Amino acid sequence: MHRKSAITALVGAAALAGCASEGDLVINQGVGITAVLSSCPTVGIPDYTGDVTTFRAAGDQTQSNLDVSAAMTNLRSTCDDTGEKIYSEATFDVLVRRTDTRGARTVTLPYFVTVLQGSSAVVTKRVGQVSVTFADGQDRARASARAGSFVDRSAATLPEDVRERITRKRRAGDADAALDPLSAPEVRAAIQRTRFEMLVGFQLSESQLAYNATR
């Protein structure tokens, strides 16, 4: 999947799940609204990358030529943010269906795990494989896989001066008492730089990605 496609897909990323732990910065924004800034990345599957379809004959993307279709599901994540390297791990299931059930067969599908910083900068990307085995006469099969990534704690932590600016108690009459610190462009930019996402999806060709986007 091209990097541009991965970034564009973030706009509608599904199944995002983060984590928070003791020591996270909690920002009270009034009227009972609270935002938790966690050092753990959010985890999800970008649009159009959670399914893959293969065809028997190249160039013929019709139902009669369909060979195998697969989907990612049950995405779950854990995060260990106790060290200088924050480790996140995602587990997921892959459900596969084939149209020709004659004979035993093993299907191997590539998937990617990429880490983005600030919703746009690709920090790392790796490609793995998950294999599913069909018995003779079987049309559906399932497999499980996992993917992990590391993020530097220093990169995922707000600078102390920014934290102080956000959390400083303001008194009535202060020049900035009525100003929301989160509205300052430099504060928003600092928060954005500490936001990481770990994205998992099938490693698709351009034609497979286009098929998912238009079907």
PDB file of C-alpha atoms in Angstrom:
ATOM      1  CA  MET A   1       0.000   0.000   0.000  1.00  0.00           C
ATOM      2  CA  HIS A   2       1.445   3.348  -0.928  1.00  0.00           C
ATOM      3  CA  ARG A   3       2.317   5.673   1.925  1.00  0.00           C
ATOM      4  CA  LYS A   4      -0.081   8.279   0.508  1.00  0.00           C
ATOM      5  CA  SER A   5      -2.926   5.777   0.614  1.00  0.00           C
ATOM      6  CA  ALA A   6      -2.149   4.880   4.228  1.00  0.00           C
ATOM      7  CA  ILE A   7      -2.186   8.510   5.296  1.00  0.00           C
ATOM      8  CA  THR A   8      -5.395   9.295   3.431  1.00  0.00           C
ATOM      9  CA  ALA A   9      -7.055   6.258   4.971  1.00  0.00           C
ATOM     10  CA  LEU A  10      -6.406   7.610   8.451  1.00  0.00           C
ATOM     11  CA  VAL A  11      -9.286  10.042   8.048  1.00  0.00           C
ATOM     12  CA  GLY A  12     -11.748   7.205   8.472  1.00  0.00           C
ATOM     13  CA  ALA A  13      -9.677   4.751  10.479  1.00  0.00           C
ATOM     14  CA  ALA A  14     -11.936   2.260  12.207  1.00  0.00           C
ATOM     15  CA  ALA A  15     -11.791   0.352  15.472  1.00  0.00           C
ATOM     16  CA  LEU A  16      -9.424   2.786  17.147  1.00  0.00           C
ATOM     17  CA  ALA A  17      -8.517   1.735  20.689  1.00  0.00           C
ATOM     18  CA  GLY A  18      -6.062   3.486  23.035  1.00  0.00           C
ATOM     19  CA  CYS A  19      -4.943   3.039  26.599  1.00  0.00           C
ATOM     20  CA  ALA A  20      -4.411   5.292  29.593  1.00  0.00           C
ATOM     21  CA  SER A  21      -2.468   4.708  32.753  1.00  0.00           C
ATOM     22  CA  GLU A  22      -1.605   6.414  36.013  1.00  0.00           C
ATOM     23  CA  GLY A  23       0.408   9.555  35.382  1.00  0.00           C
ATOM     24  CA  ASP A  24      -1.307  10.469  32.113  1.00  0.00           C
ATOM     25  CA  LEU A  25      -2.105  14.132  31.681  1.00  0.00           C
ATOM     26  CA  VAL A  26      -5.815  14.738  32.268  1.00  0.00           C
ATOM     27  CA  ILE A  27      -7.194  18.028  31.002  1.00  0.00           C
ATOM     28  CA  ASN A  28     -10.449  19.357  32.416  1.00  0.00           C
ATOM     29  CA  GLN A  29     -12.193  21.468  29.825  1.00  0.00           C
ATOM     30  CA  GLY A  30     -15.284  22.363  31.854  1.00  0.00           C
ATOM     31  CA  VAL A  31     -18.880  21.116  31.739  1.00  0.00           C
ATOM     32  CA  GLY A  32     -17.707  17.649  32.714  1.00  0.00           C
ATOM     33  CA  ILE A  33     -15.599  17.152  29.577  1.00  0.00           C
ATOM     34  CA  THR A  34     -12.236  15.507  30.179  1.00  0.00           C
ATOM     35  CA  ALA A  35      -9.483  14.676  27.699  1.00  0.00           C
ATOM     36  CA  VAL A  36      -6.836  12.098  28.600  1.00  0.00           C
ATOM     37  CA  LEU A  37      -3.483  12.409  26.883  1.00  0.00           C
ATOM     38  CA  SER A  38      -1.977   8.937  26.910  1.00  0.00           C
ATOM     39  CA  SER A  39       1.511   8.009  25.790  1.00  0.00           C
ATOM     40  CA  CYS A  40       0.127   4.795  24.270  1.00  0.00           C
ATOM     41  CA  PRO A  41      -0.674   4.898  20.552  1.00  0.00           C
ATOM     42  CA  THR A  42      -4.183   4.409  19.288  1.00  0.00           C
ATOM     43  CA  VAL A  43      -4.605   1.212  17.297  1.00  0.00           C
ATOM     44  CA  GLY A  44      -6.826   0.618  14.287  1.00  0.00           C
ATOM     45  CA  ILE A  45      -7.367  -0.645  10.760  1.00  0.00           C
ATOM     46  CA  PRO A  46      -7.320   2.049   8.051  1.00  0.00           C
ATOM     47  CA  ASP A  47     -10.239   2.211   5.624  1.00  0.00           C
ATOM     48  CA  TYR A  48     -10.087  -0.214   2.690  1.00  0.00           C
ATOM     49  CA  THR A  49      -7.230  -2.281   4.184  1.00  0.00           C
ATOM     50  CA  GLY A  50      -9.226  -4.636   6.423  1.00  0.00           C
ATOM     51  CA  ASP A  51     -10.311  -6.816   3.483  1.00  0.00           C
ATOM     52  CA  VAL A  52      -8.501  -8.482   0.606  1.00  0.00           C
ATOM     53  CA  THR A  53      -9.834 -10.288  -2.444  1.00  0.00           C
ATOM     54  CA  THR A  54      -7.877 -12.370  -4.933  1.00  0.00           C
ATOM     55  CA  PHE A  55      -8.978 -13.590  -8.355  1.00  0.00           C
ATOM     56  CA  ARG A  56      -8.041 -16.659 -10.379  1.00  0.00           C
ATOM     57  CA  ALA A  57      -7.251 -14.790 -13.593  1.00  0.00           C
ATOM     58  CA  ALA A  58      -5.445 -11.440 -13.484  1.00  0.00           C
ATOM     59  CA  GLY A  59      -7.436  -8.460 -14.713  1.00  0.00           C
ATOM     60  CA  ASP A  60     -10.849 -10.082 -14.279  1.00  0.00           C
ATOM     61  CA  GLN A  61     -12.389  -8.730 -11.064  1.00  0.00           C
ATOM     62  CA  THR A  62     -15.800 -10.334 -11.463  1.00  0.00           C
ATOM     63  CA  GLN A  63     -17.588 -12.540  -8.962  1.00  0.00           C
ATOM     64  CA  SER A  64     -17.315 -15.539 -11.269  1.00  0.00           C
ATOM     65  CA  ASN A  65     -13.522 -15.206 -11.205  1.00  0.00           C
ATOM     66  CA  LEU A  66     -13.226 -14.713  -7.440  1.00  0.00           C
ATOM     67  CA  ASP A  67     -10.726 -17.001  -5.723  1.00  0.00           C
ATOM     68  CA  VAL A  68     -10.264 -15.997  -2.065  1.00  0.00           C
ATOM     69  CA  SER A  69     -11.683 -13.237   0.131  1.00  0.00           C
ATOM     70  CA  ALA A  70     -10.473 -12.419   3.629  1.00  0.00           C
ATOM     71  CA  ALA A  71     -11.323  -9.942   6.385  1.00  0.00           C
ATOM     72  CA  MET A  72      -9.645  -8.774   9.573  1.00  0.00           C
ATOM     73  CA  THR A  73     -11.785  -8.774  12.694  1.00  0.00           C
ATOM     74  CA  ASN A  74     -11.611  -8.796  16.503  1.00  0.00           C
ATOM     75  CA  LEU A  75      -8.778  -6.276  16.687  1.00  0.00           C
ATOM     76  CA  ARG A  76      -7.557  -5.917  20.267  1.00  0.00           C
ATOM     77  CA  SER A  77      -4.585  -4.074  21.704  1.00  0.00           C
ATOM     78  CA  THR A  78      -2.418  -3.914  24.806  1.00  0.00           C
ATOM     79  CA  CYS A  79       0.176  -1.350  25.798  1.00  0.00           C
ATOM     80  CA  ASP A  80       3.144  -1.396  28.169  1.00  0.00           C
ATOM     81  CA  ASP A  81       4.202   2.179  28.866  1.00  0.00           C
ATOM     82  CA  THR A  82       6.374   1.496  31.917  1.00  0.00           C
ATOM     83  CA  GLY A  83       9.730   1.781  30.159  1.00  0.00           C
ATOM     84  CA  GLU A  84      11.601   4.226  27.962  1.00  0.00           C
ATOM     85  CA  LYS A  85      10.285   2.275  24.979  1.00  0.00           C
ATOM     86  CA  ILE A  86       6.490   2.064  24.899  1.00  0.00           C
ATOM     87  CA  TYR A  87       5.439  -1.307  23.507  1.00  0.00           C
ATOM     88  CA  SER A  88       2.032  -1.833  21.906  1.00  0.00           C
ATOM     89  CA  GLU A  89       0.724  -5.131  20.602  1.00  0.00           C
ATOM     90  CA  ALA A  90      -2.345  -5.799  18.480  1.00  0.00           C
ATOM     91  CA  THR A  91      -3.969  -9.179  17.982  1.00  0.00           C
ATOM     92  CA  PHE A  92      -6.569  -9.907  15.338  1.00  0.00           C
ATOM     93  CA  ASP A  93      -8.386 -12.712  13.570  1.00  0.00           C
ATOM     94  CA  VAL A  94      -8.462 -13.303   9.844  1.00  0.00           C
ATOM     95  CA  LEU A  95     -11.573 -14.909   8.344  1.00  0.00           C
ATOM     96  CA  VAL A  96     -10.998 -16.415   4.898  1.00  0.00           C
ATOM     97  CA  ARG A  97     -13.382 -17.866   2.345  1.00  0.00           C
ATOM     98  CA  ARG A  98     -12.530 -19.671  -0.906  1.00  0.00           C
ATOM     99  CA  THR A  99     -14.766 -20.428  -3.853  1.00  0.00           C
ATOM    100  CA  ASP A 100     -13.116 -23.677  -5.002  1.00  0.00           C
ATOM    101  CA  THR A 101     -13.259 -26.200  -2.167  1.00  0.00           C
ATOM    102  CA  ARG A 102     -11.506 -29.063  -3.957  1.00  0.00           C
ATOM    103  CA  GLY A 103      -8.439 -30.338  -2.117  1.00  0.00           C
ATOM    104  CA  ALA A 104      -6.550 -29.113   0.900  1.00  0.00           C
ATOM    105  CA  ARG A 105      -4.958 -25.693   0.510  1.00  0.00           C
ATOM    106  CA  THR A 106      -2.962 -23.154   2.478  1.00  0.00           C
ATOM    107  CA  VAL A 107      -3.449 -19.453   1.750  1.00  0.00           C
ATOM    108  CA  THR A 108      -0.828 -16.961   2.940  1.00  0.00           C
ATOM    109  CA  LEU A 109      -1.759 -13.295   3.155  1.00  0.00           C
ATOM    110  CA  PRO A 110       0.622 -10.392   3.866  1.00  0.00           C
ATOM    111  CA  TYR A 111      -0.291  -7.702   6.360  1.00  0.00           C
ATOM    112  CA  PHE A 112       1.434  -4.507   7.467  1.00  0.00           C
ATOM    113  CA  VAL A 113       1.908  -2.741  10.776  1.00  0.00           C
ATOM    114  CA  THR A 114       2.905   0.906  10.593  1.00  0.00           C
ATOM    115  CA  VAL A 115       3.400   3.600  13.187  1.00  0.00           C
ATOM    116  CA  LEU A 116       2.424   7.181  12.374  1.00  0.00           C
ATOM    117  CA  GLN A 117       3.363  10.275  14.333  1.00  0.00           C
ATOM    118  CA  GLY A 118       1.108  13.293  14.218  1.00  0.00           C
ATOM    119  CA  SER A 119      -1.302  11.493  11.847  1.00  0.00           C
ATOM    120  CA  SER A 120       1.045  11.881   8.889  1.00  0.00           C
ATOM    121  CA  ALA A 121       4.715  11.007   9.479  1.00  0.00           C
ATOM    122  CA  VAL A 122       5.538   7.321   8.951  1.00  0.00           C
ATOM    123  CA  VAL A 123       7.882   6.255  11.762  1.00  0.00           C
ATOM    124  CA  THR A 124       8.130   2.544  10.988  1.00  0.00           C
ATOM    125  CA  LYS A 125       6.498  -0.007   8.741  1.00  0.00           C
ATOM    126  CA  ARG A 126       6.875  -3.780   8.730  1.00  0.00           C
ATOM    127  CA  VAL A 127       5.196  -6.522   6.743  1.00  0.00           C
ATOM    128  CA  GLY A 128       4.215  -9.903   8.180  1.00  0.00           C
ATOM    129  CA  GLN A 129       2.268 -12.919   6.951  1.00  0.00           C
ATOM    130  CA  VAL A 130      -0.662 -14.922   8.224  1.00  0.00           C
ATOM    131  CA  SER A 131      -1.475 -18.388   6.851  1.00  0.00           C
ATOM    132  CA  VAL A 132      -4.840 -20.123   6.777  1.00  0.00           C
ATOM    133  CA  THR A 133      -5.247 -23.828   5.941  1.00  0.00           C
ATOM    134  CA  PHE A 134      -8.356 -25.336   4.339  1.00  0.00           C
ATOM    135  CA  ALA A 135      -9.200 -29.017   4.527  1.00  0.00           C
ATOM    136  CA  ASP A 136     -10.589 -30.748   1.462  1.00  0.00           C
ATOM    137  CA  GLY A 137     -14.161 -29.565   0.920  1.00  0.00           C
ATOM    138  CA  GLN A 138     -13.849 -26.706   3.431  1.00  0.00           C
ATOM    139  CA  ASP A 139     -14.814 -23.247   2.177  1.00  0.00           C
ATOM    140  CA  ARG A 140     -14.151 -21.176   5.328  1.00  0.00           C
ATOM    141  CA  ALA A 141     -11.170 -21.003   7.669  1.00  0.00           C
ATOM    142  CA  ARG A 142      -9.800 -18.761  10.408  1.00  0.00           C
ATOM    143  CA  ALA A 143      -6.383 -17.798  11.718  1.00  0.00           C
ATOM    144  CA  SER A 144      -5.050 -15.406  14.344  1.00  0.00           C
ATOM    145  CA  ALA A 145      -2.065 -13.079  14.128  1.00  0.00           C
ATOM    146  CA  ARG A 146      -0.353 -10.375  16.123  1.00  0.00           C
ATOM    147  CA  ALA A 147       1.669  -7.251  15.440  1.00  0.00           C
ATOM    148  CA  GLY A 148       3.748  -5.076  17.741  1.00  0.00           C
ATOM    149  CA  SER A 149       5.595  -1.780  17.721  1.00  0.00           C
ATOM    150  CA  PHE A 150       7.785   0.442  19.893  1.00  0.00           C
ATOM    151  CA  VAL A 151       7.560   4.194  20.440  1.00  0.00           C
ATOM    152  CA  ASP A 152      10.124   6.324  22.262  1.00  0.00           C
ATOM    153  CA  ARG A 153       8.638   7.649  25.480  1.00  0.00           C
ATOM    154  CA  SER A 154      10.400  10.978  24.982  1.00  0.00           C
ATOM    155  CA  ALA A 155       8.672  11.464  21.621  1.00  0.00           C
ATOM    156  CA  ALA A 156       5.253  10.613  23.091  1.00  0.00           C
ATOM    157  CA  THR A 157       5.583  12.945  26.084  1.00  0.00           C
ATOM    158  CA  LEU A 158       4.647  16.608  26.123  1.00  0.00           C
ATOM    159  CA  PRO A 159       7.477  19.027  26.949  1.00  0.00           C
ATOM    160  CA  GLU A 160       7.287  20.182  30.548  1.00  0.00           C
ATOM    161  CA  ASP A 161       6.699  23.814  29.596  1.00  0.00           C
ATOM    162  CA  VAL A 162       3.677  22.826  27.520  1.00  0.00           C
ATOM    163  CA  ARG A 163       2.283  20.638  30.308  1.00  0.00           C
ATOM    164  CA  GLU A 164       2.683  23.516  32.754  1.00  0.00           C
ATOM    165  CA  ARG A 165       0.965  25.879  30.351  1.00  0.00           C
ATOM    166  CA  ILE A 166      -2.016  23.542  30.028  1.00  0.00           C
ATOM    167  CA  THR A 167      -2.416  22.609  33.684  1.00  0.00           C
ATOM    168  CA  ARG A 168      -1.495  25.907  35.381  1.00  0.00           C
ATOM    169  CA  LYS A 169      -4.297  27.117  37.628  1.00  0.00           C
ATOM    170  CA  ARG A 170      -5.661  30.495  36.584  1.00  0.00           C
ATOM    171  CA  ARG A 171      -7.375  32.981  38.826  1.00  0.00           C
ATOM    172  CA  ALA A 172     -10.135  35.382  37.943  1.00  0.00           C
ATOM    173  CA  GLY A 173      -8.576  38.586  36.762  1.00  0.00           C
ATOM    174  CA  ASP A 174      -5.490  36.958  35.225  1.00  0.00           C
ATOM    175  CA  ALA A 175      -4.802  38.230  31.716  1.00  0.00           C
ATOM    176  CA  ASP A 176      -5.238  34.740  30.270  1.00  0.00           C
ATOM    177  CA  ALA A 177      -7.926  33.500  32.674  1.00  0.00           C
ATOM    178  CA  ALA A 178     -10.568  33.325  29.937  1.00  0.00           C
ATOM    179  CA  LEU A 179      -8.250  31.793  27.325  1.00  0.00           C
ATOM    180  CA  ASP A 180      -8.265  28.077  26.580  1.00  0.00           C
ATOM    181  CA  PRO A 181      -4.600  26.988  26.432  1.00  0.00           C
ATOM    182  CA  LEU A 182      -5.556  24.215  24.029  1.00  0.00           C
ATOM    183  CA  SER A 183      -6.615  26.828  21.489  1.00  0.00           C
ATOM    184  CA  ALA A 184      -3.050  28.097  21.096  1.00  0.00           C
ATOM    185  CA  PRO A 185      -1.557  26.843  17.788  1.00  0.00           C
ATOM    186  CA  GLU A 186       1.804  26.002  19.379  1.00  0.00           C
ATOM    187  CA  VAL A 187       0.100  23.944  22.103  1.00  0.00           C
ATOM    188  CA  ARG A 188      -2.040  22.066  19.597  1.00  0.00           C
ATOM    189  CA  ALA A 189       1.045  21.396  17.467  1.00  0.00           C
ATOM    190  CA  ALA A 190       2.973  20.080  20.481  1.00  0.00           C
ATOM    191  CA  ILE A 191       0.116  17.740  21.400  1.00  0.00           C
ATOM    192  CA  GLN A 192      -0.166  16.543  17.807  1.00  0.00           C
ATOM    193  CA  ARG A 193       3.539  15.675  17.698  1.00  0.00           C
ATOM    194  CA  THR A 194       3.140  13.378  20.710  1.00  0.00           C
ATOM    195  CA  ARG A 195       0.190  11.494  19.214  1.00  0.00           C
ATOM    196  CA  PHE A 196       1.083   8.110  17.713  1.00  0.00           C
ATOM    197  CA  GLU A 197      -1.055   5.579  15.871  1.00  0.00           C
ATOM    198  CA  MET A 198      -0.320   1.923  15.192  1.00  0.00           C
ATOM    199  CA  LEU A 199      -2.203   0.810  12.103  1.00  0.00           C
ATOM    200  CA  VAL A 200      -2.688  -2.752  10.923  1.00  0.00           C
ATOM    201  CA  GLY A 201      -4.105  -3.889   7.589  1.00  0.00           C
ATOM    202  CA  PHE A 202      -3.602  -6.208   4.659  1.00  0.00           C
ATOM    203  CA  GLN A 203      -0.648  -5.337   2.439  1.00  0.00           C
ATOM    204  CA  LEU A 204      -2.557  -4.627  -0.777  1.00  0.00           C
ATOM    205  CA  SER A 205      -1.554  -4.014  -4.350  1.00  0.00           C
ATOM    206  CA  GLU A 206      -2.859  -0.870  -6.022  1.00  0.00           C
ATOM    207  CA  SER A 207      -5.514  -2.865  -7.851  1.00  0.00           C
ATOM    208  CA  GLN A 208      -6.643  -4.573  -4.638  1.00  0.00           C
ATOM    209  CA  LEU A 209      -6.868  -1.233  -2.840  1.00  0.00           C
ATOM    210  CA  ALA A 210      -8.850   0.264  -5.716  1.00  0.00           C
ATOM    211  CA  TYR A 211     -11.190  -2.747  -5.696  1.00  0.00           C
ATOM    212  CA  ASN A 212     -11.896  -2.254  -1.990  1.00  0.00           C
ATOM    213  CA  ALA A 213     -12.490   1.462  -2.430  1.00  0.00           C
ATOM    214  CA  THR A 214     -14.967   1.112  -5.318  1.00  0.00           C
ATOM    215  CA  ARG A 215     -16.914  -2.070  -4.656  1.00  0.00           C
TER     216      ARG A 215
END
